[in-house]
């Protein structure tokens, strides 16, 4: 559920509430998740403008993910800066952060050190978006985990298709 709060201001402020819950049996082996309910209120802010005669935008959000069960609650944040290079190409620099609040119950890891109930993960993403058709865009980029606690490090290529409707 998302609601815009800012009226007609150039700075957009919205709130969002999300709930996640399992739709599988707790006895399923192997389990596809941790079988808990997550509740997440989020505040989002965004603004567009012009810089060096180019359209730019910035957006940021912050959330608190409350979890019942073993995983720790989390503070989540993200920031995006984008710039249109021309009518077809947009570049984006993004930050994504997850900070575990150290209130989780330890999992039985079964020898996998990356299975943790409490972790921090901070990632940076650099990507380019191009228009393929009037309502379809392609995003290509690189995502790198640059810091964290109780999680694996690494990077990955990113490919996404955006479809407007």
JSON list of C-alpha atoms in Angstrom, two decimals:
[
{"chain": "A", "resi": 1, "resn": "UNK", "atom": "CA", "xyz": [0.00, 0.00, 0.00]},
{"chain": "A", "resi": 2, "resn": "UNK", "atom": "CA", "xyz": [1.51, 3.33, -1.07]},
{"chain": "A", "resi": 3, "resn": "UNK", "atom": "CA", "xyz": [0.24, 6.87, -0.48]},
{"chain": "A", "resi": 4, "resn": "UNK", "atom": "CA", "xyz": [1.64, 10.16, -1.80]},
{"chain": "A", "resi": 5, "resn": "UNK", "atom": "CA", "xyz": [1.75, 12.86, 0.89]},
{"chain": "A", "resi": 6, "resn": "UNK", "atom": "CA", "xyz": [3.28, 15.84, -0.92]},
{"chain": "A", "resi": 7, "resn": "UNK", "atom": "CA", "xyz": [0.38, 17.11, -3.04]},
{"chain": "A", "resi": 8, "resn": "UNK", "atom": "CA", "xyz": [1.61, 18.99, -6.12]},
{"chain": "A", "resi": 9, "resn": "UNK", "atom": "CA", "xyz": [5.09, 19.82, -4.75]},
{"chain": "A", "resi": 10, "resn": "UNK", "atom": "CA", "xyz": [8.15, 19.23, -6.97]},
{"chain": "A", "resi": 11, "resn": "UNK", "atom": "CA", "xyz": [9.53, 17.11, -4.13]},
{"chain": "A", "resi": 12, "resn": "UNK", "atom": "CA", "xyz": [7.53, 13.92, -3.91]},
{"chain": "A", "resi": 13, "resn": "UNK", "atom": "CA", "xyz": [7.06, 12.38, -0.45]},
{"chain": "A", "resi": 14, "resn": "UNK", "atom": "CA", "xyz": [5.27, 9.05, -0.07]},
{"chain": "A", "resi": 15, "resn": "UNK", "atom": "CA", "xyz": [4.73, 6.40, 2.56]},
{"chain": "A", "resi": 16, "resn": "UNK", "atom": "CA", "xyz": [4.36, 2.71, 1.92]},
{"chain": "A", "resi": 17, "resn": "UNK", "atom": "CA", "xyz": [3.38, -0.29, 4.00]},
{"chain": "A", "resi": 18, "resn": "UNK", "atom": "CA", "xyz": [4.26, -3.82, 2.90]},
{"chain": "A", "resi": 19, "resn": "UNK", "atom": "CA", "xyz": [3.52, -7.20, 4.45]},
{"chain": "A", "resi": 20, "resn": "UNK", "atom": "CA", "xyz": [5.18, -10.46, 3.44]},
{"chain": "A", "resi": 21, "resn": "UNK", "atom": "CA", "xyz": [3.99, -13.84, 4.61]},
{"chain": "A", "resi": 22, "resn": "UNK", "atom": "CA", "xyz": [4.72, -17.46, 3.65]},
{"chain": "A", "resi": 23, "resn": "UNK", "atom": "CA", "xyz": [2.33, -19.44, 1.47]},
{"chain": "A", "resi": 24, "resn": "UNK", "atom": "CA", "xyz": [4.14, -22.75, 1.91]},
{"chain": "A", "resi": 25, "resn": "UNK", "atom": "CA", "xyz": [4.15, -25.41, 4.62]},
{"chain": "A", "resi": 26, "resn": "UNK", "atom": "CA", "xyz": [6.60, -24.96, 7.50]},
{"chain": "A", "resi": 27, "resn": "UNK", "atom": "CA", "xyz": [7.43, -28.66, 7.08]},
{"chain": "A", "resi": 28, "resn": "UNK", "atom": "CA", "xyz": [8.63, -28.25, 3.46]},
{"chain": "A", "resi": 29, "resn": "UNK", "atom": "CA", "xyz": [12.17, -29.56, 2.92]},
{"chain": "A", "resi": 30, "resn": "UNK", "atom": "CA", "xyz": [14.21, -27.72, 1.93]},
{"chain": "A", "resi": 31, "resn": "UNK", "atom": "CA", "xyz": [12.34, -24.61, 3.00]},
{"chain": "A", "resi": 32, "resn": "UNK", "atom": "CA", "xyz": [12.25, -21.81, 0.39]},
{"chain": "A", "resi": 33, "resn": "UNK", "atom": "CA", "xyz": [12.48, -19.17, 3.13]},
{"chain": "A", "resi": 34, "resn": "UNK", "atom": "CA", "xyz": [12.46, -18.59, 6.88]},
{"chain": "A", "resi": 35, "resn": "UNK", "atom": "CA", "xyz": [8.65, -18.99, 7.26]},
{"chain": "A", "resi": 36, "resn": "UNK", "atom": "CA", "xyz": [8.06, -15.73, 9.09]},
{"chain": "A", "resi": 37, "resn": "UNK", "atom": "CA", "xyz": [5.87, -12.66, 8.63]},
{"chain": "A", "resi": 38, "resn": "UNK", "atom": "CA", "xyz": [7.57, -9.36, 7.73]},
{"chain": "A", "resi": 39, "resn": "UNK", "atom": "CA", "xyz": [5.94, -5.95, 8.19]},
{"chain": "A", "resi": 40, "resn": "UNK", "atom": "CA", "xyz": [7.65, -2.92, 6.62]},
{"chain": "A", "resi": 41, "resn": "UNK", "atom": "CA", "xyz": [6.70, 0.76, 6.82]},
{"chain": "A", "resi": 42, "resn": "UNK", "atom": "CA", "xyz": [8.74, 2.90, 4.39]},
{"chain": "A", "resi": 43, "resn": "UNK", "atom": "CA", "xyz": [9.20, 6.63, 3.69]},
{"chain": "A", "resi": 44, "resn": "UNK", "atom": "CA", "xyz": [10.20, 7.67, 0.15]},
{"chain": "A", "resi": 45, "resn": "UNK", "atom": "CA", "xyz": [11.35, 11.05, -1.16]},
{"chain": "A", "resi": 46, "resn": "UNK", "atom": "CA", "xyz": [12.16, 12.01, -4.76]},
{"chain": "A", "resi": 47, "resn": "UNK", "atom": "CA", "xyz": [12.77, 15.06, -6.89]},
{"chain": "A", "resi": 48, "resn": "UNK", "atom": "CA", "xyz": [13.60, 15.78, -10.51]},
{"chain": "A", "resi": 49, "resn": "UNK", "atom": "CA", "xyz": [15.38, 18.78, -11.97]},
{"chain": "A", "resi": 50, "resn": "UNK", "atom": "CA", "xyz": [18.01, 20.02, -14.39]},
{"chain": "A", "resi": 51, "resn": "UNK", "atom": "CA", "xyz": [21.79, 19.90, -14.05]},
{"chain": "A", "resi": 52, "resn": "UNK", "atom": "CA", "xyz": [24.16, 21.00, -16.82]},
{"chain": "A", "resi": 53, "resn": "UNK", "atom": "CA", "xyz": [21.15, 21.22, -19.20]},
{"chain": "A", "resi": 54, "resn": "UNK", "atom": "CA", "xyz": [20.26, 17.56, -18.55]},
{"chain": "A", "resi": 55, "resn": "UNK", "atom": "CA", "xyz": [17.29, 16.05, -16.74]},
{"chain": "A", "resi": 56, "resn": "UNK", "atom": "CA", "xyz": [18.33, 14.54, -13.40]},
{"chain": "A", "resi": 57, "resn": "UNK", "atom": "CA", "xyz": [16.51, 12.91, -10.52]},
{"chain": "A", "resi": 58, "resn": "UNK", "atom": "CA", "xyz": [17.27, 11.76, -7.01]},
{"chain": "A", "resi": 59, "resn": "UNK", "atom": "CA", "xyz": [15.26, 9.45, -4.81]},
{"chain": "A", "resi": 60, "resn": "UNK", "atom": "CA", "xyz": [15.81, 8.04, -1.34]},
{"chain": "A", "resi": 61, "resn": "UNK", "atom": "CA", "xyz": [13.89, 5.75, 0.95]},
{"chain": "A", "resi": 62, "resn": "UNK", "atom": "CA", "xyz": [14.21, 4.31, 4.41]},
{"chain": "A", "resi": 63, "resn": "UNK", "atom": "CA", "xyz": [12.31, 1.47, 6.04]},
{"chain": "A", "resi": 64, "resn": "UNK", "atom": "CA", "xyz": [12.10, -0.62, 9.18]},
{"chain": "A", "resi": 65, "resn": "UNK", "atom": "CA", "xyz": [11.44, -4.32, 8.52]},
{"chain": "A", "resi": 66, "resn": "UNK", "atom": "CA", "xyz": [9.84, -5.94, 11.58]},
{"chain": "A", "resi": 67, "resn": "UNK", "atom": "CA", "xyz": [10.09, -9.72, 11.50]},
{"chain": "A", "resi": 68, "resn": "UNK", "atom": "CA", "xyz": [8.46, -12.34, 13.67]},
{"chain": "A", "resi": 69, "resn": "UNK", "atom": "CA", "xyz": [10.63, -15.40, 13.99]},
{"chain": "A", "resi": 70, "resn": "UNK", "atom": "CA", "xyz": [14.35, -16.08, 13.78]},
{"chain": "A", "resi": 71, "resn": "UNK", "atom": "CA", "xyz": [15.60, -13.41, 11.34]},
{"chain": "A", "resi": 72, "resn": "UNK", "atom": "CA", "xyz": [16.66, -10.12, 12.89]},
{"chain": "A", "resi": 73, "resn": "UNK", "atom": "CA", "xyz": [14.67, -6.95, 12.25]},
{"chain": "A", "resi": 74, "resn": "UNK", "atom": "CA", "xyz": [16.30, -4.70, 9.67]},
{"chain": "A", "resi": 75, "resn": "UNK", "atom": "CA", "xyz": [16.81, -1.05, 8.86]},
{"chain": "A", "resi": 76, "resn": "UNK", "atom": "CA", "xyz": [16.80, -0.63, 5.06]},
{"chain": "A", "resi": 77, "resn": "UNK", "atom": "CA", "xyz": [17.84, 2.37, 2.98]},
{"chain": "A", "resi": 78, "resn": "UNK", "atom": "CA", "xyz": [18.47, 3.22, -0.63]},
{"chain": "A", "resi": 79, "resn": "UNK", "atom": "CA", "xyz": [19.46, 6.25, -2.67]},
{"chain": "A", "resi": 80, "resn": "UNK", "atom": "CA", "xyz": [19.35, 6.68, -6.47]},
{"chain": "A", "resi": 81, "resn": "UNK", "atom": "CA", "xyz": [20.78, 9.45, -8.64]},
{"chain": "A", "resi": 82, "resn": "UNK", "atom": "CA", "xyz": [19.93, 9.38, -12.33]},
{"chain": "A", "resi": 83, "resn": "UNK", "atom": "CA", "xyz": [20.78, 11.54, -15.33]},
{"chain": "A", "resi": 84, "resn": "UNK", "atom": "CA", "xyz": [19.39, 11.49, -18.86]},
{"chain": "A", "resi": 85, "resn": "UNK", "atom": "CA", "xyz": [22.30, 11.66, -21.30]},
{"chain": "A", "resi": 86, "resn": "UNK", "atom": "CA", "xyz": [19.88, 12.07, -24.18]},
{"chain": "A", "resi": 87, "resn": "UNK", "atom": "CA", "xyz": [16.29, 11.01, -25.03]},
{"chain": "A", "resi": 88, "resn": "UNK", "atom": "CA", "xyz": [17.33, 7.35, -25.19]},
{"chain": "A", "resi": 89, "resn": "UNK", "atom": "CA", "xyz": [19.93, 6.78, -22.45]},
{"chain": "A", "resi": 90, "resn": "UNK", "atom": "CA", "xyz": [19.75, 7.30, -18.67]},
{"chain": "A", "resi": 91, "resn": "UNK", "atom": "CA", "xyz": [22.62, 6.55, -16.29]},
{"chain": "A", "resi": 92, "resn": "UNK", "atom": "CA", "xyz": [22.00, 5.65, -12.65]},
{"chain": "A", "resi": 93, "resn": "UNK", "atom": "CA", "xyz": [24.16, 5.37, -9.55]},
{"chain": "A", "resi": 94, "resn": "UNK", "atom": "CA", "xyz": [22.48, 3.58, -6.65]},
{"chain": "A", "resi": 95, "resn": "UNK", "atom": "CA", "xyz": [23.15, 2.59, -3.04]},
{"chain": "A", "resi": 96, "resn": "UNK", "atom": "CA", "xyz": [21.28, -0.16, -1.15]},
{"chain": "A", "resi": 97, "resn": "UNK", "atom": "CA", "xyz": [21.79, -0.81, 2.55]},
{"chain": "A", "resi": 98, "resn": "UNK", "atom": "CA", "xyz": [20.50, -3.45, 4.95]},
{"chain": "A", "resi": 99, "resn": "UNK", "atom": "CA", "xyz": [21.49, -3.16, 8.61]},
{"chain": "A", "resi": 100, "resn": "UNK", "atom": "CA", "xyz": [20.52, -6.08, 10.84]},
{"chain": "A", "resi": 101, "resn": "UNK", "atom": "CA", "xyz": [19.42, -4.97, 14.29]},
{"chain": "A", "resi": 102, "resn": "UNK", "atom": "CA", "xyz": [21.10, -7.91, 16.07]},
{"chain": "A", "resi": 103, "resn": "UNK", "atom": "CA", "xyz": [17.89, -9.24, 17.62]},
{"chain": "A", "resi": 104, "resn": "UNK", "atom": "CA", "xyz": [17.63, -12.46, 15.60]},
{"chain": "A", "resi": 105, "resn": "UNK", "atom": "CA", "xyz": [17.85, -16.04, 16.78]},
{"chain": "A", "resi": 106, "resn": "UNK", "atom": "CA", "xyz": [20.83, -17.97, 15.33]},
{"chain": "A", "resi": 107, "resn": "UNK", "atom": "CA", "xyz": [20.01, -20.50, 12.60]},
{"chain": "A", "resi": 108, "resn": "UNK", "atom": "CA", "xyz": [21.43, -23.99, 12.41]},
{"chain": "A", "resi": 109, "resn": "UNK", "atom": "CA", "xyz": [23.69, -23.30, 9.43]},
{"chain": "A", "resi": 110, "resn": "UNK", "atom": "CA", "xyz": [24.40, -26.88, 8.36]},
{"chain": "A", "resi": 111, "resn": "UNK", "atom": "CA", "xyz": [27.92, -25.88, 7.37]},
{"chain": "A", "resi": 112, "resn": "UNK", "atom": "CA", "xyz": [26.92, -22.86, 5.28]},
{"chain": "A", "resi": 113, "resn": "UNK", "atom": "CA", "xyz": [28.52, -19.75, 6.86]},
{"chain": "A", "resi": 114, "resn": "UNK", "atom": "CA", "xyz": [26.37, -17.43, 4.69]},
{"chain": "A", "resi": 115, "resn": "UNK", "atom": "CA", "xyz": [23.11, -18.56, 6.33]},
{"chain": "A", "resi": 116, "resn": "UNK", "atom": "CA", "xyz": [22.72, -15.98, 9.07]},
{"chain": "A", "resi": 117, "resn": "UNK", "atom": "CA", "xyz": [19.70, -14.61, 10.91]},
{"chain": "A", "resi": 118, "resn": "UNK", "atom": "CA", "xyz": [21.42, -11.26, 11.40]},
{"chain": "A", "resi": 119, "resn": "UNK", "atom": "CA", "xyz": [23.58, -9.51, 8.81]},
{"chain": "A", "resi": 120, "resn": "UNK", "atom": "CA", "xyz": [24.52, -6.15, 7.31]},
{"chain": "A", "resi": 121, "resn": "UNK", "atom": "CA", "xyz": [24.88, -5.71, 3.55]},
{"chain": "A", "resi": 122, "resn": "UNK", "atom": "CA", "xyz": [25.81, -2.54, 1.64]},
{"chain": "A", "resi": 123, "resn": "UNK", "atom": "CA", "xyz": [25.80, -2.50, -2.16]},
{"chain": "A", "resi": 124, "resn": "UNK", "atom": "CA", "xyz": [26.54, 0.02, -4.91]},
{"chain": "A", "resi": 125, "resn": "UNK", "atom": "CA", "xyz": [25.05, -0.22, -8.38]},
{"chain": "A", "resi": 126, "resn": "UNK", "atom": "CA", "xyz": [26.01, 1.52, -11.60]},
{"chain": "A", "resi": 127, "resn": "UNK", "atom": "CA", "xyz": [23.76, 1.03, -14.61]},
{"chain": "A", "resi": 128, "resn": "UNK", "atom": "CA", "xyz": [22.53, 2.39, -17.92]},
{"chain": "A", "resi": 129, "resn": "UNK", "atom": "CA", "xyz": [18.91, 2.31, -19.09]},
{"chain": "A", "resi": 130, "resn": "UNK", "atom": "CA", "xyz": [17.99, 2.52, -22.77]},
{"chain": "A", "resi": 131, "resn": "UNK", "atom": "CA", "xyz": [14.65, 2.76, -24.53]},
{"chain": "A", "resi": 132, "resn": "UNK", "atom": "CA", "xyz": [13.89, -0.23, -26.78]},
{"chain": "A", "resi": 133, "resn": "UNK", "atom": "CA", "xyz": [10.25, 0.55, -27.62]},
{"chain": "A", "resi": 134, "resn": "UNK", "atom": "CA", "xyz": [7.85, 3.27, -26.50]},
{"chain": "A", "resi": 135, "resn": "UNK", "atom": "CA", "xyz": [6.97, 1.42, -23.25]},
{"chain": "A", "resi": 136, "resn": "UNK", "atom": "CA", "xyz": [9.95, -0.94, -22.93]},
{"chain": "A", "resi": 137, "resn": "UNK", "atom": "CA", "xyz": [13.42, -0.22, -21.56]},
{"chain": "A", "resi": 138, "resn": "UNK", "atom": "CA", "xyz": [16.52, -2.32, -20.96]},
{"chain": "A", "resi": 139, "resn": "UNK", "atom": "CA", "xyz": [18.76, -1.78, -17.93]},
{"chain": "A", "resi": 140, "resn": "UNK", "atom": "CA", "xyz": [22.32, -3.15, -17.85]},
{"chain": "A", "resi": 141, "resn": "UNK", "atom": "CA", "xyz": [24.80, -2.63, -15.05]},
{"chain": "A", "resi": 142, "resn": "UNK", "atom": "CA", "xyz": [27.07, -3.85, -12.28]},
{"chain": "A", "resi": 143, "resn": "UNK", "atom": "CA", "xyz": [26.23, -4.41, -8.59]},
{"chain": "A", "resi": 144, "resn": "UNK", "atom": "CA", "xyz": [29.00, -4.72, -5.98]},
{"chain": "A", "resi": 145, "resn": "UNK", "atom": "CA", "xyz": [28.72, -5.53, -2.27]},
{"chain": "A", "resi": 146, "resn": "UNK", "atom": "CA", "xyz": [31.30, -3.16, -0.78]},
{"chain": "A", "resi": 147, "resn": "UNK", "atom": "CA", "xyz": [30.75, -3.82, 2.94]},
{"chain": "A", "resi": 148, "resn": "UNK", "atom": "CA", "xyz": [28.85, -6.11, 5.26]},
{"chain": "A", "resi": 149, "resn": "UNK", "atom": "CA", "xyz": [28.76, -8.37, 8.30]},
{"chain": "A", "resi": 150, "resn": "UNK", "atom": "CA", "xyz": [27.86, -12.09, 8.35]},
{"chain": "A", "resi": 151, "resn": "UNK", "atom": "CA", "xyz": [27.33, -12.20, 4.59]},
{"chain": "A", "resi": 152, "resn": "UNK", "atom": "CA", "xyz": [29.21, -13.14, 1.48]},
{"chain": "A", "resi": 153, "resn": "UNK", "atom": "CA", "xyz": [30.92, -10.49, -0.65]},
{"chain": "A", "resi": 154, "resn": "UNK", "atom": "CA", "xyz": [30.88, -10.17, -4.40]},
{"chain": "A", "resi": 155, "resn": "UNK", "atom": "CA", "xyz": [29.52, -8.52, -7.46]},
{"chain": "A", "resi": 156, "resn": "UNK", "atom": "CA", "xyz": [27.16, -9.37, -10.26]},
{"chain": "A", "resi": 157, "resn": "UNK", "atom": "CA", "xyz": [26.01, -8.22, -13.64]},
{"chain": "A", "resi": 158, "resn": "UNK", "atom": "CA", "xyz": [22.53, -6.73, -13.77]},
{"chain": "A", "resi": 159, "resn": "UNK", "atom": "CA", "xyz": [20.05, -7.05, -16.62]},
{"chain": "A", "resi": 160, "resn": "UNK", "atom": "CA", "xyz": [16.42, -5.93, -16.32]},
{"chain": "A", "resi": 161, "resn": "UNK", "atom": "CA", "xyz": [13.54, -5.19, -18.64]},
{"chain": "A", "resi": 162, "resn": "UNK", "atom": "CA", "xyz": [11.21, -2.33, -17.67]},
{"chain": "A", "resi": 163, "resn": "UNK", "atom": "CA", "xyz": [7.70, -2.33, -19.05]},
{"chain": "A", "resi": 164, "resn": "UNK", "atom": "CA", "xyz": [5.45, 0.70, -18.66]},
{"chain": "A", "resi": 165, "resn": "UNK", "atom": "CA", "xyz": [1.70, 0.19, -18.56]}
]
